[in-house]
Coordinates of N, CA and C and ligand atoms in Angstrom, one line a residue:
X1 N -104.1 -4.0 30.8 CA -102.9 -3.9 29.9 C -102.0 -5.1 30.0
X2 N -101.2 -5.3 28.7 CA -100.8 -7.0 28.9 C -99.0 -6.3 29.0
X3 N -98.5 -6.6 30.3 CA -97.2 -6.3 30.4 C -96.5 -7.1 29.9
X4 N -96.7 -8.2 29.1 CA -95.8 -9.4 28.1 C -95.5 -8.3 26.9
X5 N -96.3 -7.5 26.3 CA -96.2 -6.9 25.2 C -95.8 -5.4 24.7
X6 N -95.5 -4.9 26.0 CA -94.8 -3.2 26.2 C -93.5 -3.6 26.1
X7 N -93.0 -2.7 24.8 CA -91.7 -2.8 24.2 C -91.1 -1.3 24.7
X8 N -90.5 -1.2 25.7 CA -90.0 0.1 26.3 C -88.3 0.7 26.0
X9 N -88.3 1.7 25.2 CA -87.2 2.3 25.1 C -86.2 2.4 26.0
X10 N -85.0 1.6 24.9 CA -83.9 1.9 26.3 C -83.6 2.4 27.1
X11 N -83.6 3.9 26.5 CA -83.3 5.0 28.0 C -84.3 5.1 29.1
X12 N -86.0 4.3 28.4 CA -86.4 4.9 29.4 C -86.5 3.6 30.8
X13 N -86.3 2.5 29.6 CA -85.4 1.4 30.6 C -84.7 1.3 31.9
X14 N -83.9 2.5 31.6 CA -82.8 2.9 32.2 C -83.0 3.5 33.5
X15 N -83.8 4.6 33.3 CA -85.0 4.8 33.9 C -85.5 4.4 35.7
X16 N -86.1 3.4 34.6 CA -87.2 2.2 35.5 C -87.0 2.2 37.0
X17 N -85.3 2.2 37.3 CA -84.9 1.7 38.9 C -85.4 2.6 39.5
X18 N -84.9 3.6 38.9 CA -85.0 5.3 39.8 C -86.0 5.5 40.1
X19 N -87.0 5.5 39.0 CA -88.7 5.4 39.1 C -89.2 4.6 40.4
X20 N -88.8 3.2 40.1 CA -89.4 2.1 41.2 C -89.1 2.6 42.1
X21 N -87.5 3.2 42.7 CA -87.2 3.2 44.4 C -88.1 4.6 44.7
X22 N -88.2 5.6 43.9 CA -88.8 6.6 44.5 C -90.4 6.3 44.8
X23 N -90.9 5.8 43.9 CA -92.5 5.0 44.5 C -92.8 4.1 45.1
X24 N -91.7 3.6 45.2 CA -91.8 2.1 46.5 C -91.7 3.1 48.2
X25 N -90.9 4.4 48.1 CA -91.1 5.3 49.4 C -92.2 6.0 49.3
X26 N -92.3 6.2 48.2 CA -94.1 7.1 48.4 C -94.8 6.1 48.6
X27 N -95.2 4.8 47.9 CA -96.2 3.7 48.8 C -95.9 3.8 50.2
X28 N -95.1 3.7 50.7 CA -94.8 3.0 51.9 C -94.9 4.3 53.3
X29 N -95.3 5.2 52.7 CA -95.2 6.7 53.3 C -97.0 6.6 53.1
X30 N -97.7 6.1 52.2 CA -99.1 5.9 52.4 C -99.3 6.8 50.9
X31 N -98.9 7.5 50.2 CA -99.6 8.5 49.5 C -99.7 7.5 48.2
X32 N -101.2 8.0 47.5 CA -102.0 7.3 46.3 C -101.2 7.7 45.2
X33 N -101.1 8.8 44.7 CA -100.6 9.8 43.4 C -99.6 10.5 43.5
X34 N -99.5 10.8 42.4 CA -97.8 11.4 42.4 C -97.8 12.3 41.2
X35 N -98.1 13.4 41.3 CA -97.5 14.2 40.2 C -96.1 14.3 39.5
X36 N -96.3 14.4 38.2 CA -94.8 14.4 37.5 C -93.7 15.6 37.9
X37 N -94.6 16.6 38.5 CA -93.7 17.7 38.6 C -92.7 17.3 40.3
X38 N -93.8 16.4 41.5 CA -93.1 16.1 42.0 C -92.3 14.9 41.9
X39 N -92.4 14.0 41.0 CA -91.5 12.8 40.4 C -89.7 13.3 39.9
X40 N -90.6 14.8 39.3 CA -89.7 15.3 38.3 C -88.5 16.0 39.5
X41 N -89.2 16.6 40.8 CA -87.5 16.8 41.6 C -87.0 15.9 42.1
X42 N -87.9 15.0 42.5 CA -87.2 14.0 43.1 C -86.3 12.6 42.4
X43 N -86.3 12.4 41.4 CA -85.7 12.0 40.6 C -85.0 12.4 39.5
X44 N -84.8 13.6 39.8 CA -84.4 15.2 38.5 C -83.7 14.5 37.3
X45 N -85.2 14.2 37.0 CA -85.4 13.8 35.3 C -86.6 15.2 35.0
X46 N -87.1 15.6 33.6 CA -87.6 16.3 33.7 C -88.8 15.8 33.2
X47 N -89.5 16.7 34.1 CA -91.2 16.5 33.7 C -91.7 15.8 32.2
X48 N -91.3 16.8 31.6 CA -91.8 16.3 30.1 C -91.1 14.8 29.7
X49 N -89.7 14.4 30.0 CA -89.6 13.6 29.7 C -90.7 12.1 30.7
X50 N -90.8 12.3 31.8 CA -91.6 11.6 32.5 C -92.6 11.4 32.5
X51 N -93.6 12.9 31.2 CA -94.8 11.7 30.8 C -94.9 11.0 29.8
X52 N -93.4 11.6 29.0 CA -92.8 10.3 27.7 C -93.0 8.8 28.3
X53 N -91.8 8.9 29.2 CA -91.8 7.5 30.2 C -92.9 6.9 30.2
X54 N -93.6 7.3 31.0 CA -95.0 6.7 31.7 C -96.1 6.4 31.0
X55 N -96.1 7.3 29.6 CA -96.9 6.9 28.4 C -96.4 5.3 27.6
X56 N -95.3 5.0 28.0 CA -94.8 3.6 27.5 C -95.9 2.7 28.8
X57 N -95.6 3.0 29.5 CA -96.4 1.9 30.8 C -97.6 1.9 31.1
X58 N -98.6 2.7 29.9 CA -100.0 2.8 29.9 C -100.5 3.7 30.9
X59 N -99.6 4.2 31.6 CA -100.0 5.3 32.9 C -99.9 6.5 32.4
X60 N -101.5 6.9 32.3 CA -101.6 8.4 31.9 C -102.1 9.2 32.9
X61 N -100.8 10.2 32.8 CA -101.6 11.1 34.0 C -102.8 11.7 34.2
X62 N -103.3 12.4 34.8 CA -104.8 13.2 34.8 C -104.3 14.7 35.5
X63 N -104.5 15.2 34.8 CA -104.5 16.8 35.3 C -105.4 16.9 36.2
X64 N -103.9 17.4 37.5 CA -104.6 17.7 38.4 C -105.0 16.4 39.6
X65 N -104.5 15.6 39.1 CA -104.9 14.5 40.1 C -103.2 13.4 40.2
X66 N -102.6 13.6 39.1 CA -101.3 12.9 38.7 C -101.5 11.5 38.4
X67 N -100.6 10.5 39.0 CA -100.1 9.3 38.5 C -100.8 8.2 40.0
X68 N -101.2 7.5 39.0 CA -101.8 6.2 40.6 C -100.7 5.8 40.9
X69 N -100.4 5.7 42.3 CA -98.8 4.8 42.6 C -98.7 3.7 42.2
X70 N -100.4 3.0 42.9 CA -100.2 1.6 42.5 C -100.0 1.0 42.1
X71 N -100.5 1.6 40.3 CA -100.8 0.8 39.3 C -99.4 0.9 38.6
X72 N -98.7 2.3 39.0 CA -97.2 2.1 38.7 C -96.3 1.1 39.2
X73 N -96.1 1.3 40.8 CA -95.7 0.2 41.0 C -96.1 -1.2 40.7
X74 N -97.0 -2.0 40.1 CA -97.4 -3.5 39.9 C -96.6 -3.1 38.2
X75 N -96.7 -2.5 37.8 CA -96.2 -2.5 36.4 C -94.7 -2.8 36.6
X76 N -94.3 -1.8 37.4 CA -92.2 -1.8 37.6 C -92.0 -3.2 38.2
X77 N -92.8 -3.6 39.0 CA -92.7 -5.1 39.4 C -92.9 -6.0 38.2
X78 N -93.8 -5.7 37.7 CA -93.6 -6.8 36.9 C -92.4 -6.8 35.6
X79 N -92.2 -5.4 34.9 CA -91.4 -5.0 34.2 C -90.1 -5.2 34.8
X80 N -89.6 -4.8 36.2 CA -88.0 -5.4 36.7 C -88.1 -6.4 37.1
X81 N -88.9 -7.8 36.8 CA -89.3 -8.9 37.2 C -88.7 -9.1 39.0
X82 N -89.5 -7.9 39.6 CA -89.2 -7.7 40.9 C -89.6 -8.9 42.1
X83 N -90.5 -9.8 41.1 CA -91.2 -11.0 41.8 C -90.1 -11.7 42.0
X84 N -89.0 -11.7 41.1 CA -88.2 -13.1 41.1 C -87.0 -12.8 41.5
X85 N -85.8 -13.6 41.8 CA -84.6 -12.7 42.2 C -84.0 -13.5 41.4
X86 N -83.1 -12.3 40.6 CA -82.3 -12.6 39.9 C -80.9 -12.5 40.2
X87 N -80.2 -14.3 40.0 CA -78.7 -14.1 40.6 C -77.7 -13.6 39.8
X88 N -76.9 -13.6 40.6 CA -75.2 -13.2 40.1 C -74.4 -13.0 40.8
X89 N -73.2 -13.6 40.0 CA -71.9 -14.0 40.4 C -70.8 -12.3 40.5
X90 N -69.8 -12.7 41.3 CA -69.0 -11.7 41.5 C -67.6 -12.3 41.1
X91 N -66.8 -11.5 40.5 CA -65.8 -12.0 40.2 C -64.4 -11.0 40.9
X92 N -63.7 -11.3 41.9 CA -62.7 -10.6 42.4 C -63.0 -9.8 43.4
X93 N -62.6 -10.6 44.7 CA -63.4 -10.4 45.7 C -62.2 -9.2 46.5
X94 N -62.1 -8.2 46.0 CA -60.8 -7.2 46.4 C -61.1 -6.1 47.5
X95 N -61.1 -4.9 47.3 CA -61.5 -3.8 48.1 C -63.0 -3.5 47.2
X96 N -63.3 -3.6 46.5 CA -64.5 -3.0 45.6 C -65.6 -4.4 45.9
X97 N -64.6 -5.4 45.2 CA -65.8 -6.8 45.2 C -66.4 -6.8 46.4
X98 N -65.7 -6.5 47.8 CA -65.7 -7.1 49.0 C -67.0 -5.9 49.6
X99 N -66.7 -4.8 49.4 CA -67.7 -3.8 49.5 C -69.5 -4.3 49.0
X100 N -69.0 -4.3 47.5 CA -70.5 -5.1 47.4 C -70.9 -6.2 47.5
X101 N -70.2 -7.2 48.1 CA -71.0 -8.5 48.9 C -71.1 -8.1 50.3
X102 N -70.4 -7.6 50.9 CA -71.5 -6.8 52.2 C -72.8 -5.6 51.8
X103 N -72.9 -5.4 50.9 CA -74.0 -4.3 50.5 C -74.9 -5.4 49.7
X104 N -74.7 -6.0 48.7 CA -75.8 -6.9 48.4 C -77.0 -6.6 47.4
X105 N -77.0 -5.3 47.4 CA -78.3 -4.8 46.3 C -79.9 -5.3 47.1
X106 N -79.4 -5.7 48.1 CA -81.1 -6.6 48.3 C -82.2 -5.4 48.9
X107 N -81.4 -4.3 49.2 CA -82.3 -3.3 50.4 C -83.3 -2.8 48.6
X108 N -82.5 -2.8 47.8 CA -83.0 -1.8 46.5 C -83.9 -3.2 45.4
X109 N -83.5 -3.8 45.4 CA -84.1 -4.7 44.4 C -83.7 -5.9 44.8
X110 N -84.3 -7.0 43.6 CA -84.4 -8.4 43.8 C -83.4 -8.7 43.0
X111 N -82.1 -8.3 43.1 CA -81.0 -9.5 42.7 C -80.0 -9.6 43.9
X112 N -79.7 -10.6 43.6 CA -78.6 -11.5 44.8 C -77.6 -11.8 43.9
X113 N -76.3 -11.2 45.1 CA -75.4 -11.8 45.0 C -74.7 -13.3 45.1
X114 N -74.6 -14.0 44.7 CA -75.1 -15.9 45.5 C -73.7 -16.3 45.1
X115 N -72.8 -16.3 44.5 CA -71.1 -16.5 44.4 C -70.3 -15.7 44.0
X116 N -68.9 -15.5 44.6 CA -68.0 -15.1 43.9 C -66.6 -15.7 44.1
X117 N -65.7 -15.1 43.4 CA -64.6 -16.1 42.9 C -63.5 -15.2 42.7
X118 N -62.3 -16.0 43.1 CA -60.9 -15.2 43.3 C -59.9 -16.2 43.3
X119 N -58.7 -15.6 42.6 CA -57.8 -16.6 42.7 C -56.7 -16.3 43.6
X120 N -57.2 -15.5 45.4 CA -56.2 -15.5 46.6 C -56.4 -16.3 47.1
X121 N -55.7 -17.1 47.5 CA -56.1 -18.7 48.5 C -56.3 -18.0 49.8
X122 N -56.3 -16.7 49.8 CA -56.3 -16.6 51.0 C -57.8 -16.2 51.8
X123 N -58.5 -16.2 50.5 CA -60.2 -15.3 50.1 C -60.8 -16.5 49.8
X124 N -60.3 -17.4 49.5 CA -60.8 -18.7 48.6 C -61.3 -19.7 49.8
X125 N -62.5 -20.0 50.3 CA -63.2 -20.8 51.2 C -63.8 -19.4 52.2
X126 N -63.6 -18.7 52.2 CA -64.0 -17.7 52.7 C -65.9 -17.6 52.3
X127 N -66.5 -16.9 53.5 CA -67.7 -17.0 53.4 C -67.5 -14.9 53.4
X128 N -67.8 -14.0 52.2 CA -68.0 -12.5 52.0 C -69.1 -11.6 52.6
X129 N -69.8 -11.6 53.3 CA -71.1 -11.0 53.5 C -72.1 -11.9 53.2
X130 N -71.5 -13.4 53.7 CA -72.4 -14.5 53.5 C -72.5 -15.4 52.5
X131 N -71.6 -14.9 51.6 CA -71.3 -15.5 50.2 C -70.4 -16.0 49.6
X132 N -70.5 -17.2 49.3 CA -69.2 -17.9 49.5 C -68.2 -18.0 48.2
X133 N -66.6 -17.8 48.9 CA -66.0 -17.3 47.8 C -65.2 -18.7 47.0
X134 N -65.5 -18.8 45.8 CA -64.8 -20.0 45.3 C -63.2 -19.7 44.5
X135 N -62.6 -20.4 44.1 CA -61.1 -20.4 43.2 C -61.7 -20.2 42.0
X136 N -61.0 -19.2 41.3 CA -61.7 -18.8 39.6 C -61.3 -20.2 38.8
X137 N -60.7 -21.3 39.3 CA -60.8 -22.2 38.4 C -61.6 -23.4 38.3
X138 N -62.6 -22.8 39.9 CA -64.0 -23.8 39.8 C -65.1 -23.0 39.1
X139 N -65.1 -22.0 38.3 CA -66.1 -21.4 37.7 C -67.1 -22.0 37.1
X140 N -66.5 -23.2 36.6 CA -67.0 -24.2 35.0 C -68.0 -25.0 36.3
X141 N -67.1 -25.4 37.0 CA -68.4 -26.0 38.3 C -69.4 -25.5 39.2
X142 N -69.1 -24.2 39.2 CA -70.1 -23.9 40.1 C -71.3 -23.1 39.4
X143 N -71.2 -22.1 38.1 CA -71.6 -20.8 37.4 C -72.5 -22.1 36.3
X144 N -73.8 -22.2 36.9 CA -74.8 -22.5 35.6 C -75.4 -21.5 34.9
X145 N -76.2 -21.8 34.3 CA -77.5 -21.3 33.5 C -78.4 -20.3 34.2
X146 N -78.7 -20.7 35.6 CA -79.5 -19.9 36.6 C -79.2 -18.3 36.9
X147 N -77.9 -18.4 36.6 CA -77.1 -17.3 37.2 C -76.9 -16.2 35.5
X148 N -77.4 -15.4 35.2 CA -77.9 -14.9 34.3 C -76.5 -13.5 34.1
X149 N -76.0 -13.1 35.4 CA -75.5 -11.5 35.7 C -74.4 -11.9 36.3
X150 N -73.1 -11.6 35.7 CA -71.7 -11.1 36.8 C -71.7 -9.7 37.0
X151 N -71.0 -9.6 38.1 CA -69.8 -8.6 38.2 C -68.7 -8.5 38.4
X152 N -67.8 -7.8 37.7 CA -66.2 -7.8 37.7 C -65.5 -6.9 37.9
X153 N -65.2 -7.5 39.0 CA -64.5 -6.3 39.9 C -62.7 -6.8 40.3
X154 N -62.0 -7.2 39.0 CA -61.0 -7.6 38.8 C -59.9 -7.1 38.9
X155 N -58.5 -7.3 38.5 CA -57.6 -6.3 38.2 C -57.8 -6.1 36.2
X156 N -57.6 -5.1 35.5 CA -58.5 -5.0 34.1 C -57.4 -5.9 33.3
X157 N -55.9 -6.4 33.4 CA -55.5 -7.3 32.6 C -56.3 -9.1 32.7
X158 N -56.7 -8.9 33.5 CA -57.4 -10.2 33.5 C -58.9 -10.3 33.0
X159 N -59.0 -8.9 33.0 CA -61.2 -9.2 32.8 C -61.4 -9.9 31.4
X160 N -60.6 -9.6 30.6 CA -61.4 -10.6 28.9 C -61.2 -11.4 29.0
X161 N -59.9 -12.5 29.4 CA -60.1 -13.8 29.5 C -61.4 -14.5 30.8
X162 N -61.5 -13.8 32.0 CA -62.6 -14.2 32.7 C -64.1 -14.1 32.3
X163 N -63.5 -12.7 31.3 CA -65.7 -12.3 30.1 C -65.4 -13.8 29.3
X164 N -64.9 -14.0 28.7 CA -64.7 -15.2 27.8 C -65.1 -16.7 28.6
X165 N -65.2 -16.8 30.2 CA -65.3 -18.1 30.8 C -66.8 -17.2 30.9
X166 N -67.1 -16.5 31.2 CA -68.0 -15.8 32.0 C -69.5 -16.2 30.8
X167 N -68.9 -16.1 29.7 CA -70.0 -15.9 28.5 C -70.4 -17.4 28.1
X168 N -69.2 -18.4 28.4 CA -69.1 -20.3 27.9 C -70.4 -20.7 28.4
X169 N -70.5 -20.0 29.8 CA -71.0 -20.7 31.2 C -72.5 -19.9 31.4
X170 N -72.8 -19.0 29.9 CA -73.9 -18.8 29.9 C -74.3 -17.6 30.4
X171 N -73.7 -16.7 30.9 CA -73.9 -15.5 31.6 C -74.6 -14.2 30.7
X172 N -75.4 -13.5 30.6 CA -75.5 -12.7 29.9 C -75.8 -11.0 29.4
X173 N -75.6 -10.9 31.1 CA -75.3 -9.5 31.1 C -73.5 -9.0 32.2
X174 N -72.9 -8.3 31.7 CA -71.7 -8.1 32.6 C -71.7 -6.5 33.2
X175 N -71.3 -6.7 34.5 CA -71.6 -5.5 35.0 C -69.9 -5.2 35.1
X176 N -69.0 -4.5 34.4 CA -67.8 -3.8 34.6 C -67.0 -3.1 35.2
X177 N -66.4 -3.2 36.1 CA -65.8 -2.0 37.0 C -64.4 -2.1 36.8
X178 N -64.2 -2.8 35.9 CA -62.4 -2.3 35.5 C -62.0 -1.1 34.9
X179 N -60.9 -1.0 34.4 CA -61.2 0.5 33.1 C -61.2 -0.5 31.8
X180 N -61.0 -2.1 31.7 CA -60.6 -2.4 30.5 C -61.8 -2.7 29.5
X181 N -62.0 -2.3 28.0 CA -63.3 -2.5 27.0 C -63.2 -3.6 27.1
X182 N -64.5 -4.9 27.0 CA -64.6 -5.8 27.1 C -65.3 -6.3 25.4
X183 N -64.4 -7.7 24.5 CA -65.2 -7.7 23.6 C -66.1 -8.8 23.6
X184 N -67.2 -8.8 23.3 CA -68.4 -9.9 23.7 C -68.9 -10.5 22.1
X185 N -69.7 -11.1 22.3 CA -70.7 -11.5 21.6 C -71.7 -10.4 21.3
X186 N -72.3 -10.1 20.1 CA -73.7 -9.4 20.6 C -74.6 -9.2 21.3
X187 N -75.1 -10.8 21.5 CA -76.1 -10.9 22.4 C -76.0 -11.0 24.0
X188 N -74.3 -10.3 23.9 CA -74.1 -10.2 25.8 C -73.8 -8.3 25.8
X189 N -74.8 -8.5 27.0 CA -75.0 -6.9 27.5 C -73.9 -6.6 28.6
X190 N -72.8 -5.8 28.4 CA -72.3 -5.1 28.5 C -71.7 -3.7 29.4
X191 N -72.1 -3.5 30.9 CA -72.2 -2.3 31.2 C -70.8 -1.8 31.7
X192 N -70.6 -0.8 31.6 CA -68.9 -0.4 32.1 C -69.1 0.7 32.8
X193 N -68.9 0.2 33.9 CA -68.8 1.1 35.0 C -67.3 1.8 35.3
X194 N -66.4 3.0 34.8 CA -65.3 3.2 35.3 C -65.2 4.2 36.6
X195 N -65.4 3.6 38.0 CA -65.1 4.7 38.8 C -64.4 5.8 38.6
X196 N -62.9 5.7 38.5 CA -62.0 6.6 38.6 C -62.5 7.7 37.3
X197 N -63.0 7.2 35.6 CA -63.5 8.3 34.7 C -64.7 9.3 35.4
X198 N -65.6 8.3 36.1 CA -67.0 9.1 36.6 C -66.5 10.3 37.8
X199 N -65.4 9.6 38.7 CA -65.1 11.0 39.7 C -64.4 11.9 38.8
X200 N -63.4 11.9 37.5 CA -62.7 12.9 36.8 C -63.3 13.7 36.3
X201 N -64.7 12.9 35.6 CA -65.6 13.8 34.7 C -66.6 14.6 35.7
X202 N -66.8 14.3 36.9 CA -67.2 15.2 37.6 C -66.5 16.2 38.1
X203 N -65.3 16.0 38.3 CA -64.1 17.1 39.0 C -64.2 18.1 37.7
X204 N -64.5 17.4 36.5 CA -63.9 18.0 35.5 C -65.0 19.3 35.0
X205 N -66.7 18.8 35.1 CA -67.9 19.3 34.9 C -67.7 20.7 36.0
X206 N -67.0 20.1 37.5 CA -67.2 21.3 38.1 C -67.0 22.7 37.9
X207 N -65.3 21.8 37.3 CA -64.5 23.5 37.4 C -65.1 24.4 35.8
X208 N -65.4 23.2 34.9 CA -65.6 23.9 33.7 C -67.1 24.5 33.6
X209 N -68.2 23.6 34.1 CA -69.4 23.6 33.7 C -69.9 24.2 35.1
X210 N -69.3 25.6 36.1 CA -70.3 25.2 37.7 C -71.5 25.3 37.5
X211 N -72.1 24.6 38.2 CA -73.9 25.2 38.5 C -74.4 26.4 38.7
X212 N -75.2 27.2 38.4 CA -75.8 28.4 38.4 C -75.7 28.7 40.3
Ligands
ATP1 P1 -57.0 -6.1 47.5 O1 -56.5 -4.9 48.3 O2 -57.8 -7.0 48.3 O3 -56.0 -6.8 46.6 P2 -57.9 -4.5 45.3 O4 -59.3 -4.2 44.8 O5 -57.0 -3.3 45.6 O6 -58.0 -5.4 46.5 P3 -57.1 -5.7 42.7 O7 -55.6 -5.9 42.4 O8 -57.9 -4.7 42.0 O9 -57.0 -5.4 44.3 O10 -57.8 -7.1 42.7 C1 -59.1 -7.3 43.0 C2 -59.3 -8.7 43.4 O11 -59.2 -9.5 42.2 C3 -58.3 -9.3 44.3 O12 -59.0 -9.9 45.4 C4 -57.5 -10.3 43.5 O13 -57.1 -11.4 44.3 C5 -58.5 -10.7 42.5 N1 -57.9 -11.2 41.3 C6 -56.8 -11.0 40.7 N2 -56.6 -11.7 39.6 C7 -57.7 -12.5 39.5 C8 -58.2 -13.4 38.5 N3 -57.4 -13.8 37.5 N4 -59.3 -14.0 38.8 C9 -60.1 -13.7 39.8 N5 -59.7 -12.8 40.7 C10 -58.6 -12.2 40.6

């Protein structure tokens, strides 16, 4: 199957990580196959949607026998271009920024954190979990083409003029952790992460929606 040419639905896109880390532990635990029913608790996505999924990746299950890991994992590798690491910059190196340049994403996938940038002189030459912190008004010098991914982990009156250097300089996916909407170009992807909504709407699911 030619993985240049599988056009994979966004959600199930979305997907993909959750998929990859749970089969990268079943590889490495030794087991061949994987049934969807057990994909399906351990990733609690449901079954039927998972042979939706996996019918995008040419992986059809077999009754009774389930999903080859293998052939799964060489697909997610090549589909999260897991061969290559992909960089990115951090922008606001605070209690949050500072958190994920010691965590790094490396244990889970192949993107690197490789700069980030603050305008505290006091953070500014600073080396973060090994990564060195520059002045936000060397951005234009240091943030090429190579560097594809931020994250912004700012205070939110500042994040649109920094998306606005962020976008000049070629960047083109933003990962969000302010509360503020960011406005982009089309062709820049977008994700908004708001902690503080995600713990509310859980407090909130609790009391209204509890579990059985
Ligand atoms: P801290 O306690 O270290 O200040 P925090 O996460 O509570 O962290 P925030 O006010 O949210 O503080 O700021 C996050 C980081 O963003 C800080 O390190 C701050 O210096 C930095 N910052 C503020 N303004 C800018 C800016 N315009 N460009 C880049 N970084 C900035």
């Amino acid at each position: 199957m030619n993985h240049e040419q599988v056009k994979i639905p966004q959600a199930t896109a979305k997907r993909l990580p959750l998929y990859y880390r749970f089969l990268k532990n079943l590889h490495a635990s030794g087991k061949q196959r994987v049934s969807s029913a057990e994909l399906s608790e351990a990733v609690k996505v449901d079954s039927a949607t998972i042979r939706r999924d996996f019918s995008y990746f040419g992986a059809l299950g077999k009754k009774g026998y389930g999903y080859n890991v293998n052939y799964l994992l060489s697909f997610f590798r090549k589909t999260l271009d897991q061969d290559e690491i992909t960089e990115v910059a951090l922008v606001g190196v605070g209690n949050l920024g500072t958190a994920f340049l010691n965590y790094n994403f490396m244990k889970n996938n192949n993107t690197k954190i490789v700069m980030a940038f603050d305008v505290d002189e006091a953070k500014v030459g600073l080396k973060v979990g090994g990564v060195p912190v520059y002045h936000l008004d060397e951005l234009e010098q240091h943030l090429n083409k190579d560097i594809p991914v931020a994250i912004l982990t700012v205070p939110a009156h500042v994040a649109q003029p920094i998306t606005d250097r962020l976008v000049k300089q070629g960047v083109k996916g933003i990962l969000n952790f302010t509360p503020a909407r960011l406005n982009v170009p089309e062709h820049i992807r977008v994700h908004h992460i708001d902690l503080a909504v995600e713990l509310q709407s859980l407090v909130y699911f609790l009391k209204h929606y509890p579990a059985e």
